[in-house]
mmCIF file of C-alpha atoms in Angstrom:
data_model
loop_
_atom_site.group_PDB
_atom_site.id
_atom_site.type_symbol
_atom_site.label_atom_id
_atom_site.label_comp_id
_atom_site.label_asym_id
_atom_site.label_seq_id
_atom_site.Cartn_x
_atom_site.Cartn_y
_atom_site.Cartn_z
ATOM 1 C CA MET A 1 0.037 0.010 0.034
ATOM 2 C CA ASN A 2 1.056 3.519 -0.497
ATOM 3 C CA VAL A 3 1.634 6.187 2.399
ATOM 4 C CA SER A 4 -1.795 7.747 1.876
ATOM 5 C CA ALA A 5 -3.620 4.366 2.275
ATOM 6 C CA ALA A 6 -1.470 3.478 5.312
ATOM 7 C CA SER A 7 -2.354 6.853 6.930
ATOM 8 C CA ASP A 8 -6.107 6.299 6.282
ATOM 9 C CA ARG A 9 -5.841 2.710 7.772
ATOM 10 C CA ILE A 10 -3.937 3.919 10.834
ATOM 11 C CA ASP A 11 -6.350 6.786 11.448
ATOM 12 C CA THR A 12 -9.341 4.423 11.044
ATOM 13 C CA ALA A 13 -7.887 1.859 13.455
ATOM 14 C CA LEU A 14 -7.264 4.567 16.087
ATOM 15 C CA ILE A 15 -10.768 6.010 15.725
ATOM 16 C CA ASN A 16 -12.130 2.469 16.113
ATOM 17 C CA LEU A 17 -9.932 1.793 19.130
ATOM 18 C CA GLU A 18 -11.133 5.115 20.731
ATOM 19 C CA ARG A 19 -14.791 4.273 20.089
ATOM 20 C CA ALA A 20 -14.358 0.851 21.616
ATOM 21 C CA ILE A 21 -12.561 1.794 24.835
ATOM 22 C CA GLY A 22 -14.340 5.262 25.327
ATOM 23 C CA GLU A 23 -11.094 7.205 25.244
ATOM 24 C CA PRO A 24 -8.062 7.718 22.884
ATOM 25 C CA PHE A 25 -5.686 4.790 22.999
ATOM 26 C CA PHE A 26 -3.065 6.492 20.995
ATOM 27 C CA ASP A 27 -3.145 10.247 20.254
ATOM 28 C CA GLU A 28 -0.201 10.455 17.959
ATOM 29 C CA TRP A 29 1.500 8.188 15.383
ATOM 30 C CA ALA A 30 4.510 8.469 13.120
ATOM 31 C CA LEU A 31 5.478 6.397 9.989
ATOM 32 C CA VAL A 32 9.242 6.426 10.023
ATOM 33 C CA GLN A 33 11.978 4.802 7.795
ATOM 34 C CA LYS A 34 14.990 3.386 9.277
ATOM 35 C CA SER A 35 18.317 3.615 7.346
ATOM 36 C CA ALA A 36 21.745 2.487 8.409
ATOM 37 C CA ALA A 37 22.483 5.948 9.828
ATOM 38 C CA SER A 38 19.323 7.491 10.872
ATOM 39 C CA TRP A 39 15.500 7.746 10.971
ATOM 40 C CA LYS A 40 13.356 9.635 8.455
ATOM 41 C CA LEU A 41 9.824 10.860 9.220
ATOM 42 C CA ILE A 42 7.568 9.832 6.407
ATOM 43 C CA GLU A 43 4.066 10.790 7.762
ATOM 44 C CA TYR A 44 2.777 11.975 11.154
ATOM 45 C CA GLY A 45 -0.546 12.125 12.761
ATOM 46 C CA GLY A 46 -0.808 14.122 16.038
ATOM 47 C CA SER A 47 -0.319 17.675 17.464
ATOM 48 C CA ARG A 48 3.336 17.925 18.295
ATOM 49 C CA LYS A 49 5.341 17.289 15.079
ATOM 50 C CA ALA A 50 7.993 19.903 15.845
ATOM 51 C CA GLU A 51 8.536 18.457 19.352
ATOM 52 C CA LEU A 52 8.593 14.850 17.997
ATOM 53 C CA LEU A 53 11.395 15.775 15.519
ATOM 54 C CA ALA A 54 13.336 17.500 18.209
ATOM 55 C CA GLU A 55 13.008 14.771 20.815
ATOM 56 C CA PHE A 56 12.891 11.722 18.635
ATOM 57 C CA SER A 57 16.002 9.975 19.917
ATOM 58 C CA ASN A 58 14.698 10.302 23.508
ATOM 59 C CA ASP A 59 11.089 9.439 22.619
ATOM 60 C CA ILE A 60 11.963 5.973 21.126
ATOM 61 C CA GLY A 61 13.937 5.020 24.294
ATOM 62 C CA ALA A 62 11.398 2.530 25.664
ATOM 63 C CA LEU A 63 11.240 0.676 22.262
ATOM 64 C CA ARG A 64 14.737 1.035 21.290
ATOM 65 C CA GLU A 65 15.543 -2.717 21.558
ATOM 66 C CA THR A 66 12.638 -3.660 19.231
ATOM 67 C CA LEU A 67 13.102 -0.979 16.537
ATOM 68 C CA ASN A 68 15.318 -2.795 14.090
ATOM 69 C CA PRO A 69 13.128 -3.325 11.032
ATOM 70 C CA ASN A 70 15.727 -5.586 9.574
ATOM 71 C CA ASN A 71 14.982 -8.191 12.331
ATOM 72 C CA ILE A 72 11.150 -7.964 12.056
ATOM 73 C CA VAL A 73 8.636 -8.451 9.236
ATOM 74 C CA ALA A 74 5.454 -6.636 8.337
ATOM 75 C CA GLY A 75 2.810 -6.997 10.963
ATOM 76 C CA GLU A 76 5.115 -7.634 13.899
ATOM 77 C CA PHE A 77 4.684 -5.386 16.866
ATOM 78 C CA ALA A 78 5.900 -4.477 20.434
ATOM 79 C CA PHE A 79 4.421 -2.558 23.307
ATOM 80 C CA SER A 80 6.233 -0.931 26.173
ATOM 81 C CA HIS A 81 4.668 0.098 29.420
ATOM 82 C CA GLU A 82 7.558 2.508 30.026
ATOM 83 C CA GLY A 83 6.699 5.105 27.399
ATOM 84 C CA TYR A 84 5.028 7.784 29.386
ATOM 85 C CA GLY A 85 4.421 11.396 28.019
ATOM 86 C CA SER A 86 6.248 11.920 24.825
ATOM 87 C CA GLY A 87 7.860 8.411 24.906
ATOM 88 C CA PHE A 88 6.379 6.034 22.293
ATOM 89 C CA ASP A 89 4.404 3.171 23.696
ATOM 90 C CA ALA A 90 4.231 0.756 20.652
ATOM 91 C CA HIS A 91 5.260 0.073 17.066
ATOM 92 C CA ILE A 92 4.152 -2.057 14.066
ATOM 93 C CA CYS A 93 6.452 -3.065 11.289
ATOM 94 C CA ALA A 94 4.669 -1.695 8.198
ATOM 95 C CA GLY A 95 7.008 -2.688 5.449
ATOM 96 C CA THR A 96 10.789 -3.002 4.670
ATOM 97 C CA ASP A 97 12.604 -0.551 6.888
ATOM 98 C CA LEU A 98 9.342 1.032 7.867
ATOM 99 C CA LEU A 99 7.639 1.297 11.289
ATOM 100 C CA VAL A 100 4.653 2.954 12.691
ATOM 101 C CA LEU A 101 5.241 4.343 16.079
ATOM 102 C CA PHE A 102 2.315 4.935 18.405
ATOM 103 C CA ASN A 103 2.099 7.174 21.558
ATOM 104 C CA ASN A 104 -0.526 8.264 24.066
ATOM 105 C CA THR A 105 0.976 11.488 25.420
ATOM 106 C CA ARG A 106 -1.448 11.605 28.407
ATOM 107 C CA LYS A 107 -1.291 7.986 29.699
ATOM 108 C CA SER A 108 1.020 5.138 29.753
ATOM 109 C CA THR A 109 0.033 1.908 27.877
ATOM 110 C CA GLY A 110 -0.314 0.088 31.288
ATOM 111 C CA GLU A 111 -2.895 2.665 32.349
ATOM 112 C CA ILE A 112 -4.935 2.316 29.129
ATOM 113 C CA THR A 113 -4.656 -1.431 28.925
ATOM 114 C CA ALA A 114 -6.111 -1.505 32.474
ATOM 115 C CA ASN A 115 -9.433 -0.426 30.964
ATOM 116 C CA PRO A 116 -11.585 -3.505 30.978
ATOM 117 C CA LYS A 117 -12.837 -2.548 27.373
ATOM 118 C CA TRP A 118 -9.229 -2.985 26.019
ATOM 119 C CA THR A 119 -9.474 -6.733 25.672
ATOM 120 C CA SER A 120 -12.409 -6.614 23.217
ATOM 121 C CA ALA A 121 -11.035 -3.463 21.584
ATOM 122 C CA GLN A 122 -7.770 -5.262 20.541
ATOM 123 C CA ILE A 123 -9.426 -6.539 17.408
ATOM 124 C CA HIS A 124 -8.948 -3.089 15.821
ATOM 125 C CA PHE A 125 -5.118 -3.214 16.465
ATOM 126 C CA SER A 126 -5.200 -6.714 15.064
ATOM 127 C CA GLU A 127 -6.928 -5.605 11.957
ATOM 128 C CA LEU A 128 -4.227 -2.980 11.353
ATOM 129 C CA LEU A 129 -1.528 -5.625 11.701
ATOM 130 C CA GLU A 130 -3.224 -7.758 9.249
ATOM 131 C CA ALA A 131 -3.514 -4.864 6.875
ATOM 132 C CA PHE A 132 0.358 -4.507 6.887
ATOM 133 C CA ILE A 133 0.891 -8.111 6.594
ATOM 134 C CA ALA A 134 -1.428 -8.382 3.528
ATOM 135 C CA ASP A 135 -0.167 -5.140 1.852
ATOM 136 C CA PRO A 136 3.060 -3.712 3.257
ATOM 137 C CA VAL A 137 3.760 0.002 2.856
ATOM 138 C CA VAL A 138 5.964 0.700 -0.154
ATOM 139 C CA LEU A 139 7.481 4.010 -0.703
#
């Protein structure tokens, strides 16, 4: 899929998650490309793009060990319960060298997954994973 289609899928999944649990699960996301030397922001959904760009290295800290797209395939994901505030909470591998990073800037993943509605709402996250497995993002 192209970047525009991926953005639409991500936005739809986040809207469905929010409806299912009654509050935003993630309030920002970033599609990023990993090269040997650095990260490149491809697309962003949220309200703090300038801050994200300035603090990116710090914000990925809780997920750093799982952020090598060369070791994961489209659809694989990871969550961290340590990403509070601007720190990213989760990622999905969206294609070769491409990751979607997710964040809730107000609550930690642990706080949100404590919501009893989270268990049934996970289907929307799974549908997004399946979309990237079936049709990975290509730049």
